[in-house]
């Protein structure tokens, strides 16, 4: 009774109590593993694939493209393979996010402005693909893009019709294939937040803008876009971060040709059996993602400033 | 040459499909002519089509039939951003992502006015609505009354030919409302802009307007000056909607251009009264409408026309006035007397059961068609 009463009066201990379960969860499953990963990344791999706990920067030096066994003055040991992988991951994540925004925005706008009765149907359609397993959906793209796949077969049929000599296109195992797969996988995560922020915009604001002399294009630039920006920001965070780390799409659609940092990490843990190097790559991936997200949110906010009338 | 009317609605119809699938005429063959520089009000109860009419003038809706004409030009499907009118929205519709200054500057920017001109004109209109010094706030950081003023400044800064106001004071408390009524009226006279004002508050309409259109069920029931609407309501509906009135059934006995006699069974007498509509004929069933404040209580028992004796049934003291129910013939009449002399004794003037003499001047007894 008295404890309850105290709790009722003390708002900060209320907060502590409410945060307790999450805090426990985060410490057990995020903070501790992260610390472990950090420690391992400074360790050494024994010949039989065990971790030797010491302190060496060798893994990071290798990531930067240098061979720790090479004398530092000797430039011939430089190999930018891992830097290329990091760069490729970054640019692919960037391109995916931009493409997803460009495709999701018009659709979200269309859904938000449609009749309320149809709106739920449209949202339902957006969500349907998420009911199927992620991996299966990526395999479906493989069926489409393969040399003997659906797209090539159709094109061949068409070419045969007009009497054109057609050689099947090499679409699978290219960066383009990975990009297509990524855009497809992450589209719903952009559509939903943008839709939410667009839906909140009261119709009378569009009318007020028109009333004050703004044509539809200027209304969009001055009213719609700024008011929906929080949705774009939230969607960007939801898309960019997972794309940076994913390895399934590039594994299936990129094969050996398109290796991303996600694939690198996965292979270090599973194939190469070098958890120390894998841990170092994981940390670098995390830091890269954090830095990009930090600068992005510093410019645009976290998407929390959704302004409602 | 400027057009004769700022805005004209010609036989305008607007229908909506209700969720049940029926057709509803929100605006039903409405014709209005609003003069340049006029303060014009649309008055009517909820759902009578005021907002819909206003939205058709602004260009948010297009009439199904008829025509909206602004400054002599038929509007057809002209979009809102090409019409020389501005609207003050009922919910203000301020841009929350912009400061007060940016909100007010929006219209000028759309007209591609220069930076310097924008700064002076925005400053001037913020002064005009007494919002000096608040230009860097966001709308959310303002009180309801202040937001209302921003909405007003944002529309007025464009100096439109016509300003449309949809119950702009609806969300304000009574005192602020009264203040704003006076300010709005003063602004309108100062700027000479035509105001079309939508309200369901009859007092507001009477105090502010040059002319009023009383609406009901999508139709205009009467249009005229406040005096015409109040003193010569054309129907029982209007007389009832604006102010209060006694309605007594009668039958036309005799009618000439100016005067008429009505036999009123409930009063057991013939009243001399004023016909409102021109097409009344002798023998027709009519109603006589008498405003409560226009019934005179007299001491003299001389033989004036429309003189009658009654008994006080009930008195209600309301400060400025005393409201009496007086029984005369078989009819109860509402009679309002001003309290010109102060007395603490509640029965100083009238008490129940008291006999008094009443006179109703013929010009105060209005003959209307029975609906
Ligand atoms: N978009 C719409 N769809 C269907 N019906 C509508 C629509 N807009 C208005 N109506 C109907 O038209 C009628 C008139 O509406 P309007 O908004 O013009 O009334 P109003 O006089 O402004 O009332 P209030 O004083 O309550 O604002 C109402 O019966 C309303 O339900
Ligand atoms: Mg309305």
XYZ file of C-alpha atoms and ligand atoms in Angstrom:
712
model
C 0.000 0.000 0.000
C 2.592 2.530 1.043
C 4.926 1.353 -1.691
C 2.197 1.744 -4.260
C 1.443 5.172 -2.931
C 5.076 6.186 -3.151
C 5.198 4.882 -6.668
C 2.146 6.853 -7.594
C 3.713 10.071 -6.401
C 7.205 9.550 -7.741
C 7.221 9.861 -11.503
C 10.876 9.051 -11.997
C 10.631 5.707 -10.210
C 7.554 4.996 -12.339
C 9.772 5.487 -15.360
C 12.448 3.183 -13.983
C 9.901 0.479 -13.317
C 8.395 0.734 -16.775
C 11.807 0.603 -18.424
C 12.990 -2.370 -16.405
C 11.893 -5.290 -18.629
C 13.257 -3.663 -21.777
C 16.464 -2.706 -20.040
C 16.995 -6.295 -18.922
C 16.309 -7.583 -22.414
C 18.625 -5.069 -24.046
C 21.461 -5.712 -21.620
C 21.189 -9.470 -21.988
C 20.780 -9.599 -25.735
C 22.441 -6.458 -27.031
C 24.959 -4.928 -24.681
C 26.611 -8.163 -23.522
C 26.929 -9.697 -27.007
C 28.237 -6.386 -28.270
C 30.894 -6.290 -25.593
C 31.798 -9.876 -26.400
C 32.036 -9.064 -30.108
C 34.323 -6.141 -29.338
C 36.568 -8.275 -27.195
C 36.730 -11.045 -29.813
C 37.516 -8.573 -32.578
C 40.767 -7.741 -30.817
C 41.588 -11.426 -30.457
C 43.483 -13.941 -32.599
C 42.357 -17.048 -34.416
C 44.122 -20.270 -33.422
C 45.013 -22.688 -36.260
C 41.997 -24.863 -35.425
C 39.528 -21.945 -35.496
C 39.361 -21.158 -31.781
C 39.484 -17.623 -30.392
C 42.626 -16.653 -28.540
C 41.887 -13.705 -26.306
C 44.664 -11.129 -26.591
C 44.878 -7.563 -27.778
C 45.886 -7.086 -31.398
C 44.719 -4.705 -34.128
C 45.497 -7.231 -36.826
C 41.877 -7.771 -37.841
C 41.324 -4.068 -38.364
C 44.565 -3.734 -40.269
C 43.457 -6.544 -42.575
C 40.097 -4.847 -43.088
C 41.885 -1.667 -44.122
C 43.640 -3.695 -46.797
C 47.065 -4.341 -45.317
C 48.732 -7.613 -44.526
C 49.945 -7.566 -40.911
C 52.778 -9.929 -41.876
C 54.072 -7.520 -44.499
C 56.566 -4.843 -43.505
C 54.568 -1.569 -43.350
C 56.937 0.288 -45.690
C 56.366 -2.264 -48.407
C 53.310 -1.006 -50.304
C 52.880 -4.114 -52.416
C 50.868 -5.922 -49.760
C 47.968 -3.461 -50.044
C 44.737 -5.129 -51.163
C 41.556 -3.000 -51.192
C 39.184 -6.001 -51.411
C 37.539 -5.401 -48.020
C 37.333 -1.650 -48.503
C 35.601 -2.295 -51.822
C 33.106 -4.534 -50.066
C 32.369 -1.826 -47.510
C 32.037 0.819 -50.219
C 29.783 -1.415 -52.301
C 27.528 -2.039 -49.290
C 27.287 1.655 -48.573
C 26.484 2.689 -52.118
C 24.017 -0.150 -52.572
C 22.221 0.812 -49.350
C 22.156 4.419 -50.483
C 20.822 3.578 -53.950
C 18.244 1.199 -52.530
C 16.981 3.826 -50.086
C 16.705 6.512 -52.750
C 14.908 4.189 -55.163
C 12.574 2.981 -52.431
C 11.691 6.566 -51.493
C 11.012 7.457 -55.120
C 8.754 4.447 -55.551
C 7.068 4.471 -52.139
C 6.176 8.158 -51.956
C 3.762 8.337 -54.902
C 2.112 5.117 -53.826
C 1.759 6.258 -50.207
C 0.355 9.559 -51.474
C -2.139 7.756 -53.647
C -3.258 5.540 -50.768
C -3.503 8.429 -48.318
C -5.654 10.464 -50.697
C -7.896 7.578 -51.708
C -11.361 7.018 -50.337
C -11.213 5.764 -46.726
C -13.111 2.642 -47.687
C -10.523 1.656 -50.305
C -7.576 2.670 -48.172
C -7.550 -0.478 -46.046
C -7.652 -2.671 -49.119
C -4.634 -0.909 -50.570
C -2.693 -1.174 -47.306
C -3.601 -4.836 -47.157
C -2.187 -5.325 -50.649
C 1.029 -3.596 -49.620
C 1.399 -5.968 -46.686
C 0.536 -9.235 -48.466
C 4.115 -9.994 -49.609
C 5.259 -9.831 -45.991
C 3.184 -12.922 -45.293
C 5.568 -14.984 -47.388
C 8.992 -15.912 -46.121
C 11.707 -13.419 -46.966
C 13.986 -16.056 -48.500
C 11.235 -17.520 -50.635
C 10.440 -14.113 -52.030
C 14.074 -13.597 -52.977
C 14.153 -17.020 -54.653
C 11.132 -15.957 -56.662
C 13.239 -13.160 -58.090
C 15.849 -15.718 -59.012
C 13.229 -17.565 -61.058
C 12.379 -14.333 -62.806
C 15.910 -13.145 -63.518
C 17.682 -16.419 -64.411
C 19.063 -17.037 -67.852
C 16.257 -19.537 -68.479
C 13.953 -17.491 -66.256
C 10.541 -16.014 -66.850
C 11.725 -12.637 -68.101
C 14.231 -14.024 -70.565
C 11.723 -16.578 -71.848
C 9.121 -13.909 -72.445
C 11.607 -11.636 -74.158
C 12.754 -14.551 -76.309
C 9.202 -15.303 -77.303
C 8.644 -11.694 -78.210
C 11.892 -11.540 -80.162
C 10.984 -14.708 -82.050
C 7.721 -13.113 -83.026
C 9.291 -10.100 -84.606
C 12.119 -12.206 -85.975
C 14.912 -10.739 -83.899
C 17.936 -12.768 -82.878
C 17.751 -12.767 -79.107
C 20.459 -13.771 -76.668
C 19.243 -14.251 -73.095
C 20.255 -11.355 -70.847
C 22.641 -11.907 -67.970
C 20.569 -10.434 -65.177
C 21.129 -12.736 -62.264
C 24.325 -12.352 -60.207
C 24.715 -8.683 -60.980
C 24.535 -5.591 -58.787
C 21.329 -4.690 -60.618
C 19.704 -7.929 -59.518
C 20.662 -7.273 -55.909
C 19.323 -3.733 -56.140
C 16.016 -4.943 -57.569
C 15.703 -7.531 -54.816
C 16.504 -5.038 -52.072
C 14.043 -2.446 -53.381
C 11.367 -5.089 -53.584
C 12.031 -6.419 -50.092
C 12.097 -3.083 -48.328
C 9.402 -1.149 -50.170
C 6.646 -1.774 -47.567
C 8.838 -0.400 -44.789
C 8.933 2.932 -46.577
C 5.333 2.997 -47.758
C 3.834 2.592 -44.295
C 5.544 5.461 -42.440
C 5.102 7.851 -45.362
C 1.454 6.888 -45.610
C 1.013 7.502 -41.883
C 2.419 10.995 -42.020
C 0.520 11.888 -45.194
C -2.728 10.613 -43.770
C -2.364 12.955 -40.805
C -2.396 16.043 -43.026
C -5.822 17.628 -42.761
C -7.523 18.172 -46.079
C -8.207 21.773 -45.157
C -4.458 22.484 -45.336
C -4.433 21.570 -49.013
C -7.474 23.756 -49.480
C -5.896 26.635 -47.577
C -2.808 26.435 -49.788
C -4.919 26.411 -52.952
C -6.997 29.247 -51.575
C -3.853 31.309 -51.046
C -2.867 30.845 -54.666
C -0.684 27.737 -54.653
C -1.140 25.455 -57.635
C -0.884 21.701 -56.987
C 2.878 21.588 -57.573
C 3.593 24.429 -55.167
C 1.143 23.021 -52.644
C 3.121 19.806 -52.767
C 6.467 21.546 -52.312
C 5.396 23.921 -49.558
C 2.821 21.909 -47.620
C 2.648 18.214 -48.458
C 6.353 17.444 -48.629
C 7.461 19.253 -45.448
C 4.583 17.789 -43.472
C 5.341 14.257 -44.675
C 9.104 14.495 -44.217
C 8.985 12.801 -40.797
C 7.530 9.738 -42.522
C 10.313 9.743 -45.090
C 12.916 10.021 -42.334
C 11.394 7.157 -40.359
C 11.171 5.038 -43.505
C 14.769 5.800 -44.426
C 15.967 4.589 -41.063
C 13.821 1.467 -41.371
C 15.255 0.714 -44.813
C 18.848 1.930 -44.781
C 19.977 0.128 -41.624
C 18.760 -3.374 -42.508
C 19.936 -3.032 -46.104
C 23.425 -2.230 -44.848
C 23.542 -5.496 -42.936
C 21.540 -7.942 -45.003
C 23.257 -10.858 -46.732
C 20.386 -12.996 -47.986
C 19.447 -10.889 -50.999
C 23.031 -10.501 -52.174
C 23.726 -14.160 -51.467
C 20.883 -15.407 -53.633
C 20.741 -12.747 -56.338
C 24.389 -11.665 -56.323
C 26.127 -14.990 -55.863
C 29.910 -14.713 -55.807
C 29.778 -11.549 -57.893
C 28.191 -9.151 -55.432
C 29.673 -9.601 -51.999
C 28.468 -7.187 -49.336
C 29.728 -6.672 -45.841
C 26.882 -8.857 -44.598
C 28.130 -11.763 -46.707
C 31.671 -11.143 -45.555
C 30.680 -11.406 -41.913
C 28.544 -14.461 -42.501
C 31.380 -16.263 -44.276
C 33.906 -15.415 -41.607
C 31.729 -17.003 -38.971
C 30.483 -20.006 -40.942
C 32.949 -20.863 -43.738
C 36.306 -19.332 -42.848
C 35.770 -20.005 -39.169
C 37.452 -16.780 -38.138
C 35.115 -15.151 -35.621
C 37.765 -12.560 -34.729
C 37.816 -11.114 -38.225
C 34.041 -11.453 -38.503
C 33.624 -9.518 -35.257
C 35.866 -6.735 -36.464
C 33.861 -6.460 -39.698
C 30.610 -6.435 -37.678
C 31.822 -3.558 -35.558
C 32.967 -1.556 -38.562
C 29.575 -2.145 -40.205
C 27.833 -0.946 -37.073
C 29.995 2.145 -36.794
C 29.449 3.014 -40.443
C 25.710 2.653 -40.098
C 25.666 4.729 -36.919
C 27.716 7.518 -38.476
C 25.480 7.763 -41.527
C 22.327 7.618 -39.403
C 23.733 10.222 -37.040
C 24.430 12.776 -39.749
C 21.160 12.030 -41.457
C 19.027 12.450 -38.348
C 20.941 15.531 -37.318
C 19.822 17.126 -40.541
C 16.256 15.840 -40.683
C 15.338 14.852 -37.119
C 14.208 11.404 -36.066
C 10.839 11.600 -37.698
C 9.242 12.278 -34.336
C 8.238 15.845 -35.096
C 5.095 14.799 -36.849
C 3.060 17.947 -36.855
C -0.624 17.481 -36.440
C -3.061 20.354 -36.676
C -15.655 49.422 -64.793
C -15.987 47.213 -61.760
C -18.742 44.669 -61.908
C -21.947 45.538 -60.140
C -21.702 42.588 -57.804
C -18.679 41.158 -56.059
C -20.185 37.698 -56.072
C -23.296 36.311 -57.658
C -24.813 32.878 -57.240
C -27.289 32.138 -60.020
C -29.717 29.351 -59.337
C -26.966 27.206 -57.851
C -27.578 23.565 -56.948
C -25.142 21.261 -55.195
C -26.035 17.674 -54.440
C -24.205 15.130 -52.366
C -24.716 11.400 -52.288
C -25.355 10.361 -48.721
C -23.769 7.176 -47.387
C -27.218 5.611 -47.664
C -27.100 6.270 -51.388
C -29.743 8.991 -51.523
C -29.226 12.340 -53.222
C -29.174 15.295 -50.870
C -29.440 18.840 -52.188
C -27.103 20.657 -49.792
C -27.694 23.824 -51.800
C -31.002 23.960 -53.596
C -31.500 26.607 -56.309
C -29.834 29.436 -54.449
C -29.592 32.882 -55.986
C -27.698 35.646 -54.205
C -26.181 38.897 -55.286
C -23.506 40.270 -53.030
C -22.557 43.876 -53.611
C -19.079 45.339 -53.660
C -17.862 46.332 -50.224
C -20.779 44.717 -48.485
C -20.744 42.771 -45.228
C -22.991 39.896 -46.218
C -23.972 37.079 -43.869
C -25.383 33.654 -44.493
C -27.366 32.676 -41.459
C -28.989 29.345 -40.810
C -29.030 26.328 -38.569
C -26.609 23.442 -38.869
C -26.658 21.616 -42.182
C -28.558 24.257 -44.142
C -25.824 24.560 -46.769
C -23.869 27.612 -45.635
C -20.438 26.032 -45.798
C -21.241 24.351 -49.098
C -22.250 27.689 -50.614
C -19.047 29.292 -49.372
C -16.930 26.432 -50.697
C -18.464 26.831 -54.126
C -17.475 30.506 -54.120
C -13.946 29.585 -53.019
C -13.759 26.908 -55.731
C -13.414 23.828 -53.524
C -16.693 22.521 -54.882
C -18.310 23.013 -58.250
C -22.042 23.550 -58.597
C -24.053 20.788 -60.234
C -26.324 23.405 -61.735
C -26.267 27.179 -61.980
C -23.312 29.470 -61.901
C -20.961 31.236 -59.511
C -19.903 34.634 -60.805
C -17.071 36.575 -59.164
C -16.469 40.184 -60.176
C -18.613 39.680 -63.260
C -16.715 36.590 -64.483
C -18.456 33.214 -64.550
C -16.164 30.866 -62.653
C -17.054 27.543 -64.256
C -14.340 25.141 -63.128
C -11.763 27.788 -62.261
C -9.541 26.276 -59.529
C -9.327 27.991 -56.128
C -5.795 29.258 -56.725
C -6.987 31.326 -59.658
C -9.870 33.022 -57.850
C -9.536 36.449 -56.310
C -11.125 35.354 -53.037
C -9.640 34.169 -49.759
C -11.120 32.107 -47.007
C -10.831 32.065 -43.236
C -11.427 28.445 -42.316
C -13.536 27.363 -39.399
C -10.644 25.301 -37.972
C -8.196 28.036 -39.157
C -6.166 25.486 -41.206
C -2.871 27.109 -40.251
C 0.374 25.555 -41.494
C 1.921 24.061 -38.369
C 5.341 23.676 -39.960
C 5.612 27.396 -40.574
C 5.941 30.370 -38.263
C 3.225 32.982 -37.975
C 5.219 35.171 -40.359
C 5.573 32.379 -42.911
C 1.895 31.560 -42.688
C 0.905 35.127 -43.432
C 3.561 35.497 -46.130
C 2.388 32.365 -47.966
C -0.154 34.059 -50.214
C 2.233 36.861 -51.160
C 4.955 34.350 -51.986
C 2.532 32.542 -54.258
C 1.956 35.851 -56.041
C 5.752 36.101 -56.303
C 5.912 39.366 -54.412
C 9.362 40.744 -53.604
C 11.023 40.071 -50.256
C 10.776 43.692 -49.170
C 7.123 43.977 -50.075
C 6.382 40.733 -48.239
C 8.042 41.982 -45.075
C 6.163 45.288 -45.037
C 2.800 43.825 -45.945
C 3.007 40.925 -43.522
C 4.090 43.336 -40.791
C 1.202 45.630 -41.558
C -1.423 42.919 -41.487
C -0.026 41.429 -38.288
C -0.337 44.913 -36.774
C -3.856 45.153 -38.063
C -4.911 42.027 -36.174
C -2.799 43.007 -33.157
C -0.267 40.205 -33.374
C 2.840 42.378 -33.374
C 5.851 40.561 -31.968
C 4.427 37.058 -32.348
C 5.628 36.572 -35.909
C 8.266 33.975 -35.041
C 5.982 31.703 -33.067
C 4.482 28.527 -34.403
C 0.693 28.366 -34.562
C 0.706 25.699 -31.837
C 2.279 28.201 -29.454
C -0.686 30.570 -29.730
C -4.046 30.773 -28.000
C -7.224 30.037 -29.938
C -7.984 33.722 -30.332
C -4.482 34.452 -31.574
C -4.638 31.598 -34.068
C -7.897 33.027 -35.300
C -6.161 36.354 -35.910
C -3.344 34.658 -37.806
C -5.906 33.001 -40.052
C -7.488 36.390 -40.614
C -4.172 38.102 -41.336
C -3.132 35.312 -43.694
C -6.245 35.898 -45.787
C -6.384 39.701 -45.542
C -2.758 40.263 -46.483
C -3.643 39.307 -50.066
C -6.251 42.078 -50.265
C -8.727 39.796 -52.039
C -11.836 41.168 -53.692
C -13.889 38.985 -51.400
C -13.110 37.477 -48.030
C -15.010 34.333 -47.103
C -15.384 33.591 -43.415
C -16.814 30.275 -42.224
C -17.940 30.718 -38.621
C -14.560 32.261 -37.816
C -15.494 33.037 -34.226
C -17.185 29.736 -33.486
C -14.421 28.404 -31.231
C -13.947 31.550 -29.142
C -15.519 32.364 -25.796
C -18.342 34.848 -25.627
C -16.330 37.883 -24.541
C -13.588 37.412 -27.125
C -16.273 36.747 -29.676
C -17.942 40.085 -29.060
C -14.604 41.875 -29.266
C -13.710 40.144 -32.502
C -17.118 40.952 -33.982
C -16.452 44.645 -33.532
C -12.892 44.314 -34.813
C -13.939 42.370 -37.875
C -16.599 44.908 -38.720
C -14.120 47.777 -38.271
C -11.529 46.000 -40.443
C -14.079 45.400 -43.145
C -15.070 49.050 -43.231
C -11.474 50.200 -43.138
C -10.363 47.932 -45.999
C -13.533 48.111 -48.054
C -13.287 44.399 -48.845
C -16.481 42.451 -49.447
C -17.027 40.012 -46.582
C -19.180 36.929 -46.905
C -19.700 35.676 -43.411
C -21.205 32.366 -42.388
C -22.725 32.025 -38.951
C -25.513 30.304 -37.121
C -25.604 33.021 -34.469
C -28.447 35.399 -35.245
C -27.214 38.133 -32.943
C -23.831 38.060 -34.630
C -25.460 38.336 -38.040
C -27.717 41.187 -36.943
C -24.945 43.246 -35.372
C -22.344 42.874 -38.104
C -24.100 42.588 -41.434
C -25.205 45.012 -44.074
C -27.396 42.261 -45.453
C -28.315 38.778 -44.339
C -29.479 35.692 -46.201
C -31.488 33.427 -43.928
C -31.111 29.846 -45.109
C -32.836 26.594 -44.357
C -32.560 23.161 -45.976
C -30.379 24.469 -48.797
C -32.722 27.298 -49.699
C -32.617 31.032 -49.070
C -35.690 31.896 -47.061
C -35.215 35.641 -46.948
C -32.572 38.153 -47.889
C -32.394 41.709 -46.594
C -30.957 44.195 -44.151
C -31.004 43.269 -40.458
C -33.973 45.615 -40.028
C -35.882 44.043 -42.896
C -35.202 40.557 -41.598
C -36.178 41.349 -38.030
C -38.991 43.838 -38.544
C -40.516 42.321 -41.671
C -39.807 38.591 -41.598
C -41.415 37.138 -44.691
C -42.423 33.858 -43.089
C -43.086 32.236 -39.792
C -39.808 30.341 -40.207
C -37.746 33.531 -40.375
C -39.689 35.242 -37.593
C -39.081 32.210 -35.392
C -35.442 31.763 -36.332
C -34.535 35.392 -35.648
C -35.742 36.636 -32.312
C -38.976 35.528 -30.712
C -42.538 36.091 -31.720
C -46.158 35.396 -30.817
C -47.989 33.550 -33.577
C -51.792 33.731 -33.586
C -54.092 32.098 -36.128
C -56.603 34.289 -37.912
C -58.595 34.810 -41.077
C -58.316 37.720 -43.506
C -61.400 39.872 -43.408
C -60.414 42.689 -45.651
C -57.215 43.806 -47.323
C -55.996 46.935 -49.023
C -52.514 48.002 -50.027
C -51.381 49.229 -46.620
C -53.809 47.997 -44.033
C -55.729 44.848 -43.400
C -58.190 43.435 -40.942
C -57.780 39.962 -39.541
C -60.374 38.163 -37.508
C -58.623 36.446 -34.604
C -60.880 33.972 -32.787
C -58.432 33.429 -29.929
C -58.541 37.119 -29.036
C -62.205 37.359 -29.979
C -61.584 40.514 -32.006
C -60.554 41.972 -35.327
C -56.931 43.106 -35.467
C -55.695 45.870 -37.716
C -52.465 44.496 -39.057
C -49.824 44.799 -41.781
C -49.756 42.297 -44.635
C -46.260 40.996 -45.408
C -46.882 39.168 -48.625
C -48.755 40.779 -51.486
C -50.904 37.863 -52.524
C -53.155 37.565 -49.491
C -56.886 37.520 -50.188
C -59.920 38.038 -48.009
C -61.165 34.839 -46.423
C -57.700 33.250 -46.384
C -56.381 31.525 -43.270
C -53.313 33.414 -42.022
C -51.081 33.822 -39.002
C -50.362 37.066 -37.230
C -46.862 37.497 -35.841
C -46.227 39.925 -32.996
C -42.779 40.484 -31.409
C -43.000 40.369 -27.573
C -41.221 43.705 -27.083
C -43.661 45.414 -29.408
C -46.747 44.790 -27.310
C -47.408 47.968 -25.316
C -48.866 47.999 -21.834
C -50.932 51.138 -21.263
C -52.965 52.752 -18.522
C -55.507 54.543 -20.680
C -58.624 52.605 -21.518
C -59.512 54.728 -24.509
C -60.741 53.196 -27.738
C -57.475 52.672 -29.667
C -57.359 50.094 -32.445
C -56.038 46.679 -31.340
C -56.713 47.467 -27.735
C -57.345 44.528 -25.396
C -57.466 43.624 -21.746
C -55.453 40.821 -20.221
C -54.409 39.116 -17.020
C -50.782 38.657 -15.954
C -50.083 34.911 -15.728
C -46.397 34.885 -14.985
C -43.511 37.338 -14.639
C -39.821 36.580 -15.121
C -37.260 39.155 -14.134
C -34.177 38.980 -16.375
C -32.333 42.136 -15.353
C -32.765 44.535 -18.219
C -36.286 43.340 -18.966
C -39.254 41.654 -17.368
C -40.785 38.859 -19.428
C -44.524 38.545 -18.916
C -47.002 35.938 -19.997
C -50.331 37.671 -20.394
C -53.582 35.832 -20.882
C -55.982 37.593 -23.182
C -59.039 36.074 -24.800
C -58.053 32.424 -24.949
C -54.479 33.207 -25.898
C -51.242 33.505 -23.945
C -49.064 36.373 -25.171
C -45.352 36.819 -24.503
C -44.768 40.459 -23.604
C -41.392 41.998 -22.778
C -41.178 45.199 -20.759
C -37.997 47.145 -20.214
C -37.164 47.846 -16.563
C -36.717 51.587 -16.857
C -37.038 52.322 -13.145
C -35.168 50.360 -10.518
C -37.213 48.663 -7.830
C -36.129 45.913 -5.486
C -39.657 44.731 -4.760
C -40.377 41.952 -7.312
C -44.039 42.898 -7.487
C -43.499 46.641 -7.815
C -44.884 46.690 -11.348
C -46.632 43.451 -12.207
C -47.834 40.506 -10.284
C -49.768 37.410 -11.245
C -53.498 37.887 -11.573
C -53.189 41.581 -12.209
C -55.424 43.045 -14.923
C -53.705 45.204 -17.533
C -54.451 46.962 -20.814
C -52.550 46.087 -23.998
C -52.184 47.850 -27.309
C -50.622 46.435 -30.452
C -49.908 48.987 -33.148
C -51.048 47.757 -36.590
C -47.525 48.062 -37.966
C -46.346 45.625 -35.285
C -48.848 42.902 -36.149
C -47.584 41.155 -39.266
C -49.849 39.011 -41.399
C -48.177 35.942 -42.918
C -49.288 33.071 -45.018
C -49.986 29.920 -43.126
C -47.309 27.374 -44.068
N -18.775 16.201 -48.792
C -20.039 15.915 -48.441
N -20.572 14.699 -48.684
C -21.846 14.419 -48.347
N -22.678 15.282 -47.759
C -22.213 16.511 -47.477
C -20.873 16.894 -47.797
N -20.695 18.178 -47.402
C -21.867 18.562 -46.852
N -22.780 17.581 -46.909
C -24.172 17.672 -46.428
O -24.745 18.824 -46.986
C -25.555 19.501 -46.041
C -25.094 20.935 -45.889
O -23.811 20.940 -45.329
P -23.041 22.269 -44.960
O -21.711 21.882 -44.488
O -23.092 23.208 -46.114
O -23.909 22.828 -43.758
P -23.702 24.129 -42.868
O -24.856 25.004 -43.130
O -22.358 24.694 -43.090
O -23.827 23.535 -41.405
P -22.986 23.860 -40.079
O -23.593 25.077 -39.481
O -23.237 22.656 -39.229
O -21.566 24.023 -40.475
C -25.468 18.690 -44.747
O -26.613 17.903 -44.670
C -24.244 17.853 -44.942
O -24.388 16.623 -44.276
Mg -20.544 24.778 -41.864
